[in-house]
XYZ file of C-alpha atoms in Angstrom:
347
model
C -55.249 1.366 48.655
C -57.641 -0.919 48.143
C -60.253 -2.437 51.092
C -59.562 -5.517 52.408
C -63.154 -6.768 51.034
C -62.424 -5.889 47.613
C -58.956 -7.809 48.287
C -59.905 -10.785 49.226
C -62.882 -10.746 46.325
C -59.956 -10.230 44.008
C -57.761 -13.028 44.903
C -60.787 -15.289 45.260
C -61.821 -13.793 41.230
C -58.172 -15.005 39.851
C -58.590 -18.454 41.669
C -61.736 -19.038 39.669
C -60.916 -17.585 36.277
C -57.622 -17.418 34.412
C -55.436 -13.702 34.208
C -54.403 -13.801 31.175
C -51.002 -11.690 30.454
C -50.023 -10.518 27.331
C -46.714 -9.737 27.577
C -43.401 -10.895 29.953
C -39.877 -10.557 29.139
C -38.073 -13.064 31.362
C -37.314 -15.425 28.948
C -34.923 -11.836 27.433
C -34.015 -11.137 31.245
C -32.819 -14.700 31.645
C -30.580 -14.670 28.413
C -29.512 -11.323 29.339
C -28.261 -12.389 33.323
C -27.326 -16.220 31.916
C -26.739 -16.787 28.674
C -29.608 -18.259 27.921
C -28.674 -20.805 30.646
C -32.146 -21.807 32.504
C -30.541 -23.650 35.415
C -28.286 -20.896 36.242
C -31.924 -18.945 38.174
C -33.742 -20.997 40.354
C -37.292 -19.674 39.815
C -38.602 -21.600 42.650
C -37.417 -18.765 45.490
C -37.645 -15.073 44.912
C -35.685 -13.438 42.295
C -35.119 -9.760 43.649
C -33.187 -8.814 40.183
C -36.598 -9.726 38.457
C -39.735 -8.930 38.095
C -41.187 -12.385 37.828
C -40.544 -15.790 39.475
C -42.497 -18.897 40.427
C -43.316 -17.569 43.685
C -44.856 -14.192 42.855
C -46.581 -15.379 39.837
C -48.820 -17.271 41.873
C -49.255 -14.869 45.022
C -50.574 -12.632 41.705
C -52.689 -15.112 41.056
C -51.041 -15.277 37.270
C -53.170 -17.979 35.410
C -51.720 -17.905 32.161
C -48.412 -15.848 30.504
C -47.321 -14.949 27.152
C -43.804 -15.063 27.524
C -42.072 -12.898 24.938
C -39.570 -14.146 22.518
C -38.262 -11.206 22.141
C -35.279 -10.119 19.477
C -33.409 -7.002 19.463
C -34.427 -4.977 16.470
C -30.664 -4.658 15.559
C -30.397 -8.189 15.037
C -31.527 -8.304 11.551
C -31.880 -11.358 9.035
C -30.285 -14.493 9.456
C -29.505 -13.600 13.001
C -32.851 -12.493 13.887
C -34.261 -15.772 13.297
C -31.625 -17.970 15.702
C -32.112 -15.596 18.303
C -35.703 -16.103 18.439
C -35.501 -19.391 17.606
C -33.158 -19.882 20.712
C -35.702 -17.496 22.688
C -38.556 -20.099 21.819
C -36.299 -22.843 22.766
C -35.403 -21.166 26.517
C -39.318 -20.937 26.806
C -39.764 -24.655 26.385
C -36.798 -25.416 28.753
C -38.405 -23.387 31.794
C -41.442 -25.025 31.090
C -39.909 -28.814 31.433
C -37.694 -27.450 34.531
C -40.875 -26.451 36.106
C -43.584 -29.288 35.202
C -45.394 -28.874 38.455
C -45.539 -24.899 37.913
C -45.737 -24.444 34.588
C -47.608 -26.072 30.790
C -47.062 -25.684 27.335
C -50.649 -24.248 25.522
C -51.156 -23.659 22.071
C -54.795 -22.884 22.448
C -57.302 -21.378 24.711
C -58.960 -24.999 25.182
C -55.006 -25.937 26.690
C -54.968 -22.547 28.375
C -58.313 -23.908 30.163
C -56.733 -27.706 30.556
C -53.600 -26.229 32.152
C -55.685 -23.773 34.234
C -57.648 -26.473 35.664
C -55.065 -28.930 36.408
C -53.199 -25.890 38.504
C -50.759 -25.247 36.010
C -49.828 -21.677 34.532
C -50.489 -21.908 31.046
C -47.386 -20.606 29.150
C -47.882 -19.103 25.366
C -45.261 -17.857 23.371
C -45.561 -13.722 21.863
C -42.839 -13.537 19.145
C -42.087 -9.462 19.374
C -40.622 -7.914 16.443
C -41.902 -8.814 12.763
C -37.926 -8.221 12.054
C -37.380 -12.619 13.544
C -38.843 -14.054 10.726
C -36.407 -12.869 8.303
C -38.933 -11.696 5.463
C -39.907 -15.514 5.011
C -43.197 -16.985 5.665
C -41.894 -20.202 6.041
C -39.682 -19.082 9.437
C -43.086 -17.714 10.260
C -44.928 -21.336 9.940
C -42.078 -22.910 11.578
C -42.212 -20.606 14.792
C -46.342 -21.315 14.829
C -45.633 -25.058 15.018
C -43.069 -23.860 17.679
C -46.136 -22.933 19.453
C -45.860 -18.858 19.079
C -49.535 -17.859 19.191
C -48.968 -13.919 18.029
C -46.311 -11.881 16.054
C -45.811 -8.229 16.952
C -45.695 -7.192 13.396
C -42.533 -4.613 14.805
C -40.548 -3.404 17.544
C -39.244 -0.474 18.017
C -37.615 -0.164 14.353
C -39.261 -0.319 10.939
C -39.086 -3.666 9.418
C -39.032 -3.589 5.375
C -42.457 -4.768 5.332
C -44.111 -2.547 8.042
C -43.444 0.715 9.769
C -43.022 0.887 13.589
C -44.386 4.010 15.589
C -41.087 4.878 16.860
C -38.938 4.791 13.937
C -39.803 7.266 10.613
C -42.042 6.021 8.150
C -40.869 4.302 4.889
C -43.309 1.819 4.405
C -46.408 3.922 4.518
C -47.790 1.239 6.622
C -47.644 -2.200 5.158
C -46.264 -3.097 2.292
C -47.839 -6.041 -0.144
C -45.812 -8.161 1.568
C -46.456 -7.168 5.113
C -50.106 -7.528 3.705
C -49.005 -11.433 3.015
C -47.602 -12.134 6.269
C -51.270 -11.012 8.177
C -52.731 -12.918 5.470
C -50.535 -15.879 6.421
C -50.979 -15.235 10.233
C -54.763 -15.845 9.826
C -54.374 -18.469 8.329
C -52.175 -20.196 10.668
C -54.083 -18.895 13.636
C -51.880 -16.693 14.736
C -52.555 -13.729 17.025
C -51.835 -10.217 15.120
C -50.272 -8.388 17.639
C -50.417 -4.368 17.531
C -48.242 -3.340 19.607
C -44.837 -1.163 18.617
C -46.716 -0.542 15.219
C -47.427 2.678 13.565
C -51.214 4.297 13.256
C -51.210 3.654 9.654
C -49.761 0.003 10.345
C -52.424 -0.415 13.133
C -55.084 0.768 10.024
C -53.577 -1.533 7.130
C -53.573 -4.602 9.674
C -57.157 -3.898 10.677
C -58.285 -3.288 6.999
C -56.223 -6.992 6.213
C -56.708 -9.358 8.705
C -59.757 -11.601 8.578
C -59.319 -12.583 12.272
C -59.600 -10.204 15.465
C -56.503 -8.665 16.400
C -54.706 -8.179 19.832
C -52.620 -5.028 21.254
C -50.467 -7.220 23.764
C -48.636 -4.708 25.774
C -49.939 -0.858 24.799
C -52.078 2.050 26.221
C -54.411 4.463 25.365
C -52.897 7.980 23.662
C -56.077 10.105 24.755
C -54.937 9.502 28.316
C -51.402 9.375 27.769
C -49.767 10.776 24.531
C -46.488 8.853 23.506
C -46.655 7.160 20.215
C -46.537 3.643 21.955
C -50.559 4.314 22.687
C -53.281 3.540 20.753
C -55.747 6.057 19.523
C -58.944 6.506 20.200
C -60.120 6.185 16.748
C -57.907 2.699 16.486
C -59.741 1.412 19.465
C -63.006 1.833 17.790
C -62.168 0.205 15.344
C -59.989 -2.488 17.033
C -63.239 -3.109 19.027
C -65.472 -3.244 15.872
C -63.551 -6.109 14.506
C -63.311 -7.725 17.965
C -60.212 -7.458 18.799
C -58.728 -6.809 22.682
C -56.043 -4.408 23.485
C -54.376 -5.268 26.388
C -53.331 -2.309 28.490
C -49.877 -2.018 29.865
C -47.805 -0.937 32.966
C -44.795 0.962 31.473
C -44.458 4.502 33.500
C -43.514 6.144 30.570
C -47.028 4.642 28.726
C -49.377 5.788 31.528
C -48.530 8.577 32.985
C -46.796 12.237 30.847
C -45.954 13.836 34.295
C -42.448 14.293 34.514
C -42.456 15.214 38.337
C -44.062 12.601 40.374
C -43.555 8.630 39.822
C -46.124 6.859 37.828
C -48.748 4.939 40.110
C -51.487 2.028 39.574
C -53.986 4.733 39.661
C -52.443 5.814 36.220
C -52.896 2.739 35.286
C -56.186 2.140 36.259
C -57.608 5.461 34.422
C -56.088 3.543 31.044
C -58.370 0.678 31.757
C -61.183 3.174 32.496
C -61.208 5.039 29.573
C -60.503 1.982 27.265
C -63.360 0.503 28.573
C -65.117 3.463 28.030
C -64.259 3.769 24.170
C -63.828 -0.103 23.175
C -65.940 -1.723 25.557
C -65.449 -4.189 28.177
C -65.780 -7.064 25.765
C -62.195 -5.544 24.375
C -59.917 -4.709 27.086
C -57.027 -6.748 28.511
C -53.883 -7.113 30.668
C -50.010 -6.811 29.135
C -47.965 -5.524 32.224
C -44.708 -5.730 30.480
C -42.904 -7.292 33.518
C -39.182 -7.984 32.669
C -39.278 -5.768 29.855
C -39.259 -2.160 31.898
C -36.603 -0.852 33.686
C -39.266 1.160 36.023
C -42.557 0.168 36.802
C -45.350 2.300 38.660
C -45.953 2.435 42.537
C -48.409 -0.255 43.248
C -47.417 -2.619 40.523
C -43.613 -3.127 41.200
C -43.924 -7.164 40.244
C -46.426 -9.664 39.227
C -47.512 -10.174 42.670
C -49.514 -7.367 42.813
C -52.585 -7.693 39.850
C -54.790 -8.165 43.028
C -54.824 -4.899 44.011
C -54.993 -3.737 40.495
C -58.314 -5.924 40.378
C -59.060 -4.587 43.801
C -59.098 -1.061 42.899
C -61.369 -1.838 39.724
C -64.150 -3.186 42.266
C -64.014 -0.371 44.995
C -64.827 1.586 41.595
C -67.436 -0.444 40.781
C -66.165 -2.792 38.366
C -68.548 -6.175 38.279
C -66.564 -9.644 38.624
C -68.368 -10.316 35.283
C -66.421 -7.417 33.825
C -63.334 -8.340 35.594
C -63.477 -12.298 34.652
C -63.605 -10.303 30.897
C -60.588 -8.509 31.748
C -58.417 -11.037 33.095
C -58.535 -13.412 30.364
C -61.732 -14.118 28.917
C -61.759 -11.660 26.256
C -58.181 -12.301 24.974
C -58.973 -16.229 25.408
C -61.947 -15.408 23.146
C -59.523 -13.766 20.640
C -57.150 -16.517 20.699
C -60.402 -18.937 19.905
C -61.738 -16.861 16.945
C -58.521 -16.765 15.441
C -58.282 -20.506 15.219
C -61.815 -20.674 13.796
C -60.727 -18.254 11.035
C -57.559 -20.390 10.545
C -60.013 -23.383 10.494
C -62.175 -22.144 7.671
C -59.710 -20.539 5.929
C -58.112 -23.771 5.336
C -61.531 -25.473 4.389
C -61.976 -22.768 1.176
C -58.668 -23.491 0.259
């Protein structure tokens, strides 16, 4: 447990700076408990079937969220791109339900805005390449949408990239998938990491002109499951200044198969990531939502205080910690709109 210094330190940390997460499902857990109908949860009061609500987001001290618009990687072409489509379109709704709570950002200057004004800045994380239906176009339309990354996969291959939990076909990317992180950069758009194969993870890096993220993975050296990134990737993530945002899933953190996974797992991720990538590379993507399980200690987003509180009592600066909560992913988001920016110009 963490002292009630480093506690209070930690909440008074996420007042001043925004945490930046990388990766929520409600906007799936909604659809799945409602249809899709916002109304029908009142995110105001505590939502015991969720992770996440209005209430807990703040006593977290949540600054800013990625909400995934998540598809099902069995929902494939036409139908892939009206579910996310709709998913994009729930994500706007809770944000005009809540006004007071909650504001729209496109950018790490409106992350900032919204920040200030006491808002929770909301982004959109489209997760699984599979949504755009093999057209760049559906991929332009969902940036003007206001999704800031793609995940190039989920948890299946799509015909243009291979996933780390599906077999390999595409060796990686194909020339296509090569076109869409072409496209991405160009856009400004976040290349998210996460789901994707090793050799994925090396063609993206090798591609992309722009830093790319890792919005909800671990590291494999501490934990080995294919989800995790290795420590070779992280180099070389890190090189190209790119932030991989470290996740909560049990499964991701911790191999034992006896005892429950705990924050302290989760913590020794963050450690060693920091070690190998450097703190100027390192991020937050709890997953909420999207888990069935999640590890002792970090049971909702209520509780990134003590996670931040545990980083101080082991000697963690606020300096590195404002860098972990949001300022190295908000730097991300800014130097991919600067590529995007002169990009255009030598068009």
């Amino acid at each position: 447990m963490p002292t009630e210094g480093s506690l209070g330190r930690s909440r008074e940390l996420l007042r001043r700076v925004p945490l930046v997460d990388g990766h929520n499902d409600l906007p799936w857990a909604i659809r799945d408990k409602t249809g899709g109908e916002v109304a029908a949860i009142e995110l105001t009061v505590e939502q015991p079937g969720l992770h996440t609500d209005l209430v807990r987001l703040r006593h977290g001290g949540v600054g800013a969220q990625f909400w995934s618009v998540y598809v099902p990687s069995h929902l494939l072409e036409h139908r892939a791109v009206t579910a996310v489509l709709e998913q994009v379109e729930l994500v706007h709704e809770l944000v005009e339900r809540y006004p007071e709570q909650l504001r729209l950002a496109r950018s790490a200057a409106e992350v900032e805005s919204a920040f200030a004004d006491g808002r929770i800045a909301s982004l959109l994380g489209a997760e699984g390449g599979h949504c755009i239906g093999e057209s760049l176009g559906a991929l332009r339309a969902l940036f003007r949408l206001g999704v800031r990354y793609l995940t190039l996969t989920h948890n299946d291959n799509t015909p243009w990239a291979d996933s780390a939990t599906d077999q390999p076909a595409a060796g990686g990317l194909t020339g296509f998938g090569r076109e869409v992180v072409r496209e991405m950069n160009r856009l400004g758009m976040l290349v998210d990491l996460s789901h994707v194969a090793p050799s994925t993870m090396a063609h993206a890096l090798e591609t992309s002109a722009a830093p790319v993220i890792f919005s909800h993975s671990s590291c494999r050296a501490v934990t080995d499951h294919v989800r995790n990134v290795p420590d070779e990737v992280l180099r070389e993530m890190a090189a190209k200044g790119g932030v991989c945002m470290i996740t909560f899933v049990p499964a991701f953190v911790s191999a034992d198969p006896v005892r429950r996974a705990t924050r302290a797992d989760v913590v020794a991720h963050l450690e060693h990531a920091r070690e190998v990538a450097g703190i100027d590379h390192i991020g937050i993507g709890g997953d909420y939502d999207g888990t069935a399980e999640l590890p002792d200690g970090l049971e909702d987003v209520s509780r990134y205080p003590e996670l931040f509180a545990d980083l101080m009592d082991r000697g963690w600066s606020e300096q590195d910690l404002a860098k972990l909560a949001g300022g190295n992913v908000l730097r991300v988001l800014d130097a991919a709109e600067k590529v995007a920016a002169e990009l255009r110009q030598s068009r």
